[in-house]
Amino acid sequence: MEIVKDMTVKFLLSLTDAAVRNDAVRRFLIKQIEYRMYRDLTLANPYGRPRKVQEDKYYMGRALLRRIDWAIRRGLASKKATRGLIDIFLGNVFFGGFYKRKKFVEEHGYRPPLFMTISPGKACNLKCTGCYAASEASFDNKLPWDVLDRIIREAKEGWGMNFFVISGGEPLLYRSDGKGILDIYEKHQDCYFLMYTNGTLIKDSVAERMSDLGNVTPAISVEGLRKETDERRGKGVFDAIIRAMENLRKYGVPFGISITAHRYNVDVIMSDEFMDFYFEKMGALYAWIFQYMPIGRGYTLDLMPTPEQRWKLFEWEWKLVREKCIFLADFWNSATSSDGCIAAGRAGGYFYINWDGDVAPCVFVPYAVDNIVEIYKKGGTLMDVLNSEFFREIRKWQDEYGYAKPPHEHGNWLAPCFIRDNHDKFVEVLMKCKPYPIDEDARQAMHDRVYHKGMIEYDKKWKGITEEVWKKHYIEPELAGVKK
């Protein structure tokens, strides 16, 4: 974004701790950044997207900035965590990465992915129903420390990437060469890490170290309130989560929640009680919503939110973002703010590396053609991943669906997902590129005709709900401009 060139941003990054904590100064500067963000995203519209898409991006960015301001104002971020949010997240990731990625564009003619998700270990101390990773304590699969370190270092140096999502398994169980996941955060202090965790291992000492590092935010998994969380994750897990949040607040570590929305907890998630508990009482900074995907352990279409529930969730989420400025993102319902599907290393997008080194286009597309451990053994690099036929075919579909189209020809980004909302196209690419499944559940799904038929039927119902909304609110204003 051109906003990175603005002196207001540079001034904010240069402020002393005392100035950052001055509410009047900080909020004035954030207001100025919001104005310039609206100007650069919505008015300038540098990549030629539908105007309504650009407005969605602005509202999402505004919500993020205001929640950071809220956390600092409420004293929920220690001095080091505050500097991490401003210098590393806003400075290196949100704004500053523009310059580093510009060099890549000049050399290769396209923008690199913005981030990646890495699951360094498969082991988990819980065994949740429907886990996408099918994790449990008995697994010892893990990336060697030198491989994990090299992935991050190479992405930083070659792509200007300073944001990494760490998942699992349970990341806090990862150990390799006598080192744990917090040691990675310490080594790469110029990067910001979002860590998905079940929260049960965030003891007092762990929270204290996270605060001292300042460049990590844990997203703690919840299923709702006590009843829903303990039903899926095990008795007593809810109480352990509350203790973790208390520890994080004690040391000023900004944290959020991660929610798996399924057919039986959607109403609880959208309740005032749920929102008040986590966002006001517990002090969560943000929320990620992952609608249940029928992959992983015991995959079933019966847990997916119905198309009607998904639409209700869509309206609720965007109301919170626009009207209450709560940063709440949903990979499916928030896709207009990310220009649709972000898988397969798309410009500004991401890809996924698991504990065995398998490189998948997305956490929710459990198929791969490359393994980063083997690529490194052969003298290759991360660029080999980006250039695989599998990834290129998915990016080709993304371009044809809307990413490379003029605004009035964009496909329906209310139905953005390659595997979920456009499953027929997913099957075509699967058959053409013949990737290998990264686990046994994925192998079964690959040849499960009932599964594929059910997914395609779901797609049709969802598009039946959203097509007119997409055309009326996102495309018709662009067609009016073309006719003029």
Coordinates of C-alpha atoms in Angstrom, one line a residue:
M1 CA 0.0 0.0 0.0
E2 CA 1.2 3.5 -0.9
I3 CA 0.4 4.4 2.7
V4 CA 3.8 3.1 3.7
K5 CA 5.3 6.2 2.2
D6 CA 3.4 8.6 4.5
M7 CA 5.3 10.5 7.1
T8 CA 2.5 9.8 9.7
V9 CA 3.4 6.2 9.7
K10 CA 7.1 6.8 10.0
F11 CA 6.5 9.3 12.8
L12 CA 4.3 6.7 14.7
L13 CA 7.1 4.1 14.4
S14 CA 9.7 6.6 15.8
L15 CA 7.7 7.6 18.9
T16 CA 9.1 6.9 22.3
D17 CA 7.3 4.5 24.6
A18 CA 5.9 7.4 26.6
A19 CA 4.5 9.0 23.5
V20 CA 3.0 5.8 22.2
R21 CA 1.2 5.4 25.5
N22 CA -0.2 9.0 25.3
D23 CA -3.8 8.3 24.2
A24 CA -4.3 11.7 22.5
V25 CA -1.1 11.5 20.4
R26 CA -1.5 7.9 19.5
R27 CA -5.2 8.2 18.5
F28 CA -4.6 11.3 16.5
L29 CA -1.9 9.5 14.5
I30 CA -4.1 6.4 14.0
K31 CA -6.9 8.6 12.7
Q32 CA -4.5 10.1 10.2
I33 CA -3.3 6.6 9.1
E34 CA -7.0 5.5 8.7
Y35 CA -7.6 8.5 6.5
R36 CA -4.7 7.7 4.3
M37 CA -5.6 4.1 4.2
Y38 CA -9.0 4.9 2.9
R39 CA -7.5 7.3 0.3
D40 CA -5.0 4.7 -0.9
L41 CA -7.2 1.7 -0.8
T42 CA -10.6 3.0 -1.8
L43 CA -10.0 6.1 -3.8
A44 CA -6.7 5.2 -5.5
N45 CA -7.6 1.5 -5.8
P46 CA -4.1 0.6 -7.2
Y47 CA -5.0 -3.0 -8.2
G48 CA -8.3 -2.3 -9.9
R49 CA -10.7 -4.1 -7.6
P50 CA -14.5 -3.5 -7.2
R51 CA -14.9 -0.4 -5.0
K52 CA -16.9 -2.3 -2.5
V53 CA -14.1 -4.8 -2.1
Q54 CA -11.7 -2.0 -1.4
E55 CA -14.1 -0.6 1.2
D56 CA -14.2 -4.0 2.9
K57 CA -10.4 -3.9 3.1
Y58 CA -10.4 -0.5 4.6
Y59 CA -13.0 -1.5 7.3
M60 CA -10.9 -4.6 8.2
G61 CA -7.7 -2.5 8.4
R62 CA -9.4 0.1 10.5
A63 CA -10.7 -2.5 12.9
L64 CA -7.2 -3.9 13.3
L65 CA -5.7 -0.5 14.0
R66 CA -8.4 0.4 16.5
R67 CA -8.1 -2.9 18.4
I68 CA -4.3 -2.3 18.7
D69 CA -5.1 1.1 20.1
W70 CA -7.7 -0.4 22.4
A71 CA -5.2 -3.0 23.8
I72 CA -2.6 -0.3 24.5
R73 CA -5.2 2.0 26.1
R74 CA -6.5 -0.8 28.3
G75 CA -3.0 -1.7 29.4
L76 CA -3.2 -5.2 27.8
A77 CA 0.2 -4.8 26.1
S78 CA 3.5 -4.6 27.9
K79 CA 6.1 -2.1 26.8
K80 CA 7.9 -4.8 24.7
A81 CA 4.6 -6.1 23.3
T82 CA 3.6 -2.6 22.4
R83 CA 6.9 -2.0 20.6
G84 CA 6.4 -5.4 18.9
L85 CA 2.9 -4.4 17.6
I86 CA 4.1 -1.0 16.4
D87 CA 7.7 -1.6 15.2
I88 CA 7.5 -5.2 14.0
F89 CA 3.8 -5.8 13.1
L90 CA 2.8 -2.4 11.8
G91 CA 6.4 -1.4 10.8
N92 CA 7.9 -4.6 9.2
V93 CA 4.7 -6.4 8.2
F94 CA 1.7 -4.2 7.7
F95 CA 3.5 -1.2 6.2
G96 CA 7.3 -1.7 5.8
G97 CA 7.2 -4.9 3.9
F98 CA 6.2 -2.9 0.8
Y99 CA 9.8 -1.8 0.2
K100 CA 11.3 -5.3 0.6
R101 CA 8.8 -6.9 -1.6
K102 CA 9.3 -4.2 -4.2
K103 CA 12.8 -5.6 -5.0
F104 CA 11.3 -9.1 -5.6
V105 CA 8.7 -7.6 -8.0
E106 CA 11.4 -5.9 -9.9
E107 CA 13.3 -9.2 -10.3
H108 CA 10.5 -11.6 -10.9
G109 CA 7.6 -9.5 -12.3
Y110 CA 5.0 -10.5 -9.6
R111 CA 4.5 -10.1 -5.8
P112 CA 5.6 -12.9 -3.5
P113 CA 3.3 -14.4 -0.8
L114 CA 2.8 -12.2 2.3
F115 CA 3.1 -15.0 4.9
M116 CA 3.1 -18.7 5.5
T117 CA 1.7 -21.1 8.0
I118 CA 4.0 -23.6 9.5
S119 CA 3.1 -26.5 11.8
P120 CA 6.5 -27.5 13.2
G121 CA 5.2 -30.5 15.2
K122 CA 2.2 -32.8 15.1
A123 CA 2.1 -33.7 18.8
C124 CA -0.7 -32.3 20.8
N125 CA -1.8 -32.9 24.4
L126 CA -5.4 -32.9 23.4
K127 CA -7.4 -35.1 21.0
C128 CA -10.2 -32.9 19.7
T129 CA -13.1 -34.2 17.6
G130 CA -12.7 -33.4 14.0
C131 CA -9.1 -32.0 14.3
Y132 CA -8.0 -30.9 10.8
A133 CA -4.5 -32.1 11.7
A134 CA -5.6 -35.4 13.3
S135 CA -3.1 -34.6 16.1
E136 CA -2.6 -36.3 19.5
A137 CA 0.2 -36.8 22.0
S138 CA 1.6 -40.0 20.5
F139 CA 2.9 -38.3 17.4
D140 CA 6.6 -37.3 17.2
N141 CA 6.6 -35.9 13.7
K142 CA 8.4 -32.6 13.6
L143 CA 10.5 -30.3 11.4
P144 CA 14.2 -30.3 12.4
W145 CA 15.3 -27.1 14.0
D146 CA 17.7 -26.2 11.1
V147 CA 15.0 -26.7 8.5
L148 CA 12.5 -24.5 10.5
D149 CA 15.1 -21.8 11.0
R150 CA 16.1 -21.9 7.3
I151 CA 12.5 -21.6 6.1
I152 CA 12.0 -18.4 8.1
R153 CA 15.4 -17.0 7.2
E154 CA 15.0 -17.7 3.5
A155 CA 11.5 -16.2 3.4
K156 CA 12.7 -13.1 5.1
E157 CA 15.7 -12.6 2.9
G158 CA 14.2 -13.6 -0.4
W159 CA 10.6 -12.4 -0.1
G160 CA 10.6 -9.7 2.5
M161 CA 8.4 -11.9 4.6
N162 CA 8.2 -10.9 8.3
F163 CA 4.9 -12.6 9.3
F164 CA 4.5 -16.2 10.2
V165 CA 1.6 -18.2 11.5
I166 CA 2.5 -21.1 13.7
S167 CA 0.1 -24.0 14.1
G168 CA 0.2 -27.6 14.9
G169 CA -0.3 -29.9 16.7
E170 CA 0.3 -27.8 19.8
P171 CA 3.3 -25.5 19.0
L172 CA 4.4 -25.3 22.7
L173 CA 5.2 -29.0 22.6
Y174 CA 7.7 -28.6 19.8
R175 CA 11.3 -29.5 20.7
S176 CA 14.2 -30.0 18.3
D177 CA 18.0 -29.8 19.1
G178 CA 17.1 -28.8 22.6
K179 CA 15.1 -25.8 21.4
G180 CA 11.4 -24.9 21.5
I181 CA 9.1 -22.7 19.5
L182 CA 9.7 -19.7 21.7
D183 CA 13.4 -19.9 20.8
I184 CA 12.5 -19.4 17.1
Y185 CA 10.6 -16.2 18.1
E186 CA 13.6 -15.0 20.0
K187 CA 16.0 -15.7 17.1
H188 CA 13.9 -13.9 14.6
Q189 CA 13.1 -10.7 16.5
D190 CA 12.4 -8.8 13.2
C191 CA 9.4 -11.1 12.6
Y192 CA 5.9 -11.2 14.1
F193 CA 4.4 -14.6 15.0
L194 CA 0.7 -15.5 15.3
M195 CA 0.6 -18.8 17.2
Y196 CA -2.5 -21.0 17.2
T197 CA -2.6 -22.9 20.5
N198 CA -5.0 -24.8 22.7
G199 CA -3.8 -22.5 25.6
T200 CA -3.4 -25.3 28.2
L201 CA 0.4 -25.0 28.3
I202 CA 0.5 -21.2 28.8
K203 CA 1.7 -21.3 32.3
D204 CA 2.9 -18.2 34.2
S205 CA 6.5 -18.6 33.1
V206 CA 5.5 -19.1 29.4
A207 CA 3.4 -15.9 29.5
E208 CA 6.2 -14.0 31.1
R209 CA 8.7 -15.1 28.4
M210 CA 6.2 -14.2 25.6
S211 CA 5.9 -10.7 27.1
D212 CA 9.7 -10.3 27.2
L213 CA 9.9 -11.4 23.5
G214 CA 7.2 -9.0 22.4
N215 CA 6.8 -10.5 18.9
V216 CA 4.2 -13.2 19.4
T217 CA 0.5 -13.2 19.9
P218 CA -1.3 -16.5 20.8
A219 CA -4.6 -17.2 19.3
I220 CA -6.3 -19.5 21.8
S221 CA -8.8 -22.1 20.5
V222 CA -12.3 -22.0 21.9
E223 CA -15.5 -23.7 20.7
G224 CA -17.9 -21.3 22.5
L225 CA -18.2 -21.1 26.3
R226 CA -17.6 -23.8 28.9
K227 CA -20.1 -26.4 27.6
E228 CA -19.1 -26.2 23.9
T229 CA -15.3 -26.0 24.6
D230 CA -15.2 -29.0 27.0
E231 CA -17.5 -31.1 24.8
R232 CA -15.0 -30.9 21.9
R233 CA -11.7 -30.5 23.6
G234 CA -12.1 -32.4 26.9
K235 CA -13.4 -31.8 30.4
G236 CA -11.4 -29.0 32.2
V237 CA -10.0 -27.5 29.1
F238 CA -12.1 -24.4 29.4
D239 CA -10.8 -23.7 32.9
A240 CA -7.2 -24.1 31.6
I241 CA -7.9 -21.6 28.9
I242 CA -9.2 -19.1 31.4
R243 CA -6.0 -19.5 33.5
A244 CA -3.9 -19.0 30.3
M245 CA -5.7 -15.8 29.5
E246 CA -5.2 -14.5 33.0
N247 CA -1.5 -15.2 32.7
L248 CA -1.3 -13.4 29.4
R249 CA -3.1 -10.4 30.8
K250 CA -0.9 -10.4 33.8
Y251 CA 2.2 -9.9 31.7
G252 CA 0.7 -7.8 28.9
V253 CA 0.8 -10.3 26.1
P254 CA -1.9 -9.4 23.4
F255 CA -3.9 -12.5 22.6
G256 CA -6.9 -13.4 20.5
I257 CA -9.2 -16.4 20.1
S258 CA -9.6 -19.0 17.4
I259 CA -13.0 -20.4 16.9
T260 CA -14.1 -23.4 14.9
A261 CA -17.7 -22.6 13.8
H262 CA -19.8 -25.7 13.1
R263 CA -23.4 -26.5 12.7
Y264 CA -24.0 -26.9 16.4
N265 CA -22.2 -23.9 17.9
V266 CA -22.9 -21.0 15.5
D267 CA -25.7 -19.5 17.6
V268 CA -23.5 -19.5 20.7
I269 CA -20.6 -17.8 18.9
M270 CA -23.0 -15.0 17.7
S271 CA -24.4 -14.5 21.2
D272 CA -23.8 -11.3 23.2
E273 CA -22.7 -13.5 26.1
F274 CA -19.9 -15.0 24.0
M275 CA -18.7 -11.6 22.7
D276 CA -18.8 -9.9 26.1
F277 CA -17.0 -12.7 27.8
Y278 CA -14.0 -12.9 25.5
F279 CA -13.7 -9.4 24.2
E280 CA -14.6 -7.4 27.3
K281 CA -14.0 -9.6 30.4
M282 CA -11.1 -11.7 29.1
G283 CA -9.5 -9.0 27.0
A284 CA -9.1 -10.7 23.6
L285 CA -7.7 -8.4 21.0
Y286 CA -9.0 -10.2 17.9
A287 CA -10.8 -13.4 16.7
W288 CA -10.2 -15.8 13.8
I289 CA -13.2 -17.9 12.8
F290 CA -12.6 -21.1 10.9
Q291 CA -15.7 -22.7 9.6
Y292 CA -15.5 -26.4 10.1
M293 CA -14.0 -28.0 7.0
P294 CA -14.6 -31.7 6.3
I295 CA -10.9 -32.8 6.4
G296 CA -8.8 -34.4 9.0
R297 CA -9.8 -36.9 11.7
G298 CA -13.3 -38.2 11.1
Y299 CA -14.2 -35.7 8.4
T300 CA -17.9 -35.3 7.8
L301 CA -20.1 -32.8 5.9
D302 CA -22.6 -33.0 8.8
L303 CA -20.6 -30.6 11.0
M304 CA -20.4 -27.9 8.3
P305 CA -22.5 -24.8 9.0
T306 CA -25.5 -24.9 6.7
P307 CA -25.5 -22.3 3.9
E308 CA -28.2 -20.5 5.8
Q309 CA -26.1 -20.4 9.0
R310 CA -23.1 -19.3 7.0
W311 CA -25.0 -16.3 5.6
K312 CA -26.2 -15.4 9.1
L313 CA -22.6 -15.6 10.3
F314 CA -21.4 -13.5 7.3
E315 CA -23.8 -10.6 8.2
W316 CA -22.9 -10.8 11.9
E317 CA -19.2 -10.8 11.3
W318 CA -19.2 -7.8 9.0
K319 CA -21.5 -5.8 11.3
L320 CA -19.0 -6.3 14.1
V321 CA -16.1 -5.2 11.9
R322 CA -17.9 -2.1 10.4
E323 CA -19.9 -0.9 13.4
K324 CA -17.9 -2.0 16.4
C325 CA -14.4 -2.0 14.9
I326 CA -13.7 -5.5 16.3
F327 CA -11.0 -7.3 14.2
L328 CA -12.8 -10.5 13.4
A329 CA -11.6 -12.4 10.3
D330 CA -13.0 -15.5 8.7
F331 CA -11.1 -17.1 5.8
W332 CA -14.4 -17.6 3.9
N333 CA -16.7 -14.8 4.9
S334 CA -13.9 -12.2 5.0
A335 CA -12.5 -13.0 1.6
T336 CA -13.3 -9.7 -0.1
S337 CA -10.7 -8.1 2.3
S338 CA -8.1 -10.5 0.9
D339 CA -9.0 -10.5 -2.8
G340 CA -10.5 -13.9 -2.6
C341 CA -8.6 -17.2 -2.2
I342 CA -5.1 -16.6 -0.8
A343 CA -3.8 -20.2 -1.2
A344 CA -0.8 -21.6 -3.3
G345 CA 1.6 -18.7 -2.6
R346 CA -0.5 -16.2 -4.5
A347 CA 0.7 -12.5 -4.4
G348 CA -0.2 -11.3 -0.9
G349 CA -1.3 -14.8 0.0
Y350 CA 0.3 -17.8 1.7
F351 CA 1.0 -21.6 1.7
Y352 CA 1.4 -24.2 4.3
I353 CA 4.3 -26.4 5.5
N354 CA 3.5 -29.3 8.0
W355 CA 5.6 -31.2 10.5
D356 CA 6.9 -33.7 7.8
G357 CA 7.9 -30.9 5.5
D358 CA 5.0 -31.5 3.1
V359 CA 4.1 -28.2 1.3
A360 CA 0.4 -27.8 0.8
P361 CA -1.4 -24.8 -0.9
C362 CA -3.5 -24.2 2.2
V363 CA -4.0 -25.6 5.6
F364 CA -7.4 -26.9 4.4
V365 CA -6.1 -28.5 1.2
P366 CA -4.3 -31.5 2.6
Y367 CA -2.4 -32.4 -0.7
A368 CA 1.2 -31.7 -1.7
V369 CA 3.6 -32.3 -4.6
D370 CA 6.7 -31.0 -2.7
N371 CA 8.4 -31.6 0.6
I372 CA 10.7 -28.8 1.8
V373 CA 13.1 -31.2 3.6
E374 CA 13.7 -33.1 0.3
I375 CA 13.9 -29.9 -1.7
Y376 CA 16.7 -28.6 0.7
K377 CA 18.5 -31.9 0.4
K378 CA 18.6 -31.6 -3.4
G379 CA 19.9 -28.0 -3.2
G380 CA 16.6 -26.3 -3.9
T381 CA 14.8 -23.3 -2.3
L382 CA 11.4 -22.1 -1.5
M383 CA 11.1 -20.8 -5.0
D384 CA 10.8 -24.4 -6.2
V385 CA 7.6 -24.6 -4.1
L386 CA 6.1 -21.5 -5.7
N387 CA 6.9 -22.7 -9.2
S388 CA 5.3 -26.2 -8.9
E389 CA 2.6 -27.1 -11.4
F390 CA 0.2 -27.7 -8.6
F391 CA 0.6 -24.2 -7.2
R392 CA 0.6 -22.6 -10.6
E393 CA -2.7 -24.3 -11.6
I394 CA -4.4 -23.0 -8.5
R395 CA -3.1 -19.5 -9.1
K396 CA -4.3 -19.8 -12.7
W397 CA -7.8 -20.6 -11.4
Q398 CA -7.6 -17.6 -8.9
D399 CA -6.7 -15.3 -11.8
E400 CA -9.5 -16.6 -14.0
Y401 CA -12.0 -16.4 -11.1
G402 CA -11.3 -12.8 -10.5
Y403 CA -7.8 -11.9 -9.3
A404 CA -6.6 -11.0 -12.8
K405 CA -9.9 -9.7 -14.1
P406 CA -11.2 -6.1 -14.4
P407 CA -13.6 -5.1 -11.6
H408 CA -16.8 -5.7 -13.5
E409 CA -15.8 -9.3 -14.4
H410 CA -14.7 -10.5 -11.0
G411 CA -16.1 -13.8 -9.9
N412 CA -18.0 -14.2 -6.7
W413 CA -15.6 -13.6 -3.8
L414 CA -18.5 -14.3 -1.3
A415 CA -17.8 -17.9 -2.5
P416 CA -14.0 -17.7 -2.7
C417 CA -12.6 -21.0 -1.5
F418 CA -10.9 -23.3 -3.9
I419 CA -11.7 -26.6 -2.1
R420 CA -15.0 -25.6 -0.4
D421 CA -16.9 -23.2 -2.6
N422 CA -15.6 -24.3 -6.0
H423 CA -15.1 -28.0 -5.3
D424 CA -15.6 -29.1 -8.9
K425 CA -12.6 -27.0 -10.0
F426 CA -10.6 -28.4 -7.1
V427 CA -11.3 -31.9 -8.3
E428 CA -10.2 -31.0 -11.8
V429 CA -6.8 -29.7 -10.5
L430 CA -6.5 -32.7 -8.2
M431 CA -6.9 -35.1 -11.1
K432 CA -4.6 -33.1 -13.4
C433 CA -1.7 -32.5 -11.0
K434 CA -2.0 -35.7 -8.9
P435 CA -0.6 -34.4 -5.6
Y436 CA -0.2 -36.9 -2.8
P437 CA -2.4 -36.8 0.3
I438 CA -0.5 -35.7 3.4
D439 CA -2.5 -38.1 5.7
E440 CA -4.7 -41.1 5.5
D441 CA -7.9 -39.0 6.0
A442 CA -7.0 -37.0 2.9
R443 CA -6.3 -40.2 1.0
Q444 CA -9.8 -41.4 1.8
A445 CA -11.4 -38.1 0.9
M446 CA -9.6 -38.1 -2.5
H447 CA -11.5 -41.2 -3.6
D448 CA -14.7 -40.6 -1.7
R449 CA -17.4 -39.9 -4.4
V450 CA -20.1 -39.2 -1.8
Y451 CA -17.8 -36.6 -0.2
H452 CA -17.1 -34.8 -3.5
K453 CA -20.8 -34.9 -4.5
G454 CA -21.8 -33.5 -1.2
M455 CA -19.3 -30.7 -1.4
I456 CA -20.5 -29.7 -4.9
E457 CA -24.1 -29.7 -3.8
Y458 CA -23.1 -27.4 -0.8
D459 CA -21.4 -25.1 -3.3
K460 CA -24.5 -24.7 -5.4
K461 CA -26.7 -23.9 -2.4
W462 CA -24.2 -21.3 -1.1
K463 CA -23.9 -19.6 -4.4
G464 CA -27.7 -19.6 -4.7
I465 CA -27.7 -17.4 -1.6
T466 CA -24.8 -15.1 -2.5
E467 CA -24.7 -14.6 -6.2
E468 CA -27.4 -11.9 -6.3
V469 CA -25.8 -10.1 -3.3
W470 CA -22.4 -10.2 -5.1
K471 CA -23.8 -8.9 -8.3
K472 CA -25.9 -6.2 -6.8
H473 CA -23.5 -4.8 -4.2
Y474 CA -20.1 -5.5 -5.8
I475 CA -20.5 -5.8 -9.6
E476 CA -23.4 -3.6 -10.6
P477 CA -21.7 -0.3 -9.5
E478 CA -18.7 -1.3 -11.6
L479 CA -20.9 -2.1 -14.6
A480 CA -22.5 1.3 -14.3
G481 CA -19.0 2.8 -14.5
V482 CA -18.2 0.8 -17.6
K483 CA -21.4 1.9 -19.4
K484 CA -20.6 5.5 -18.8

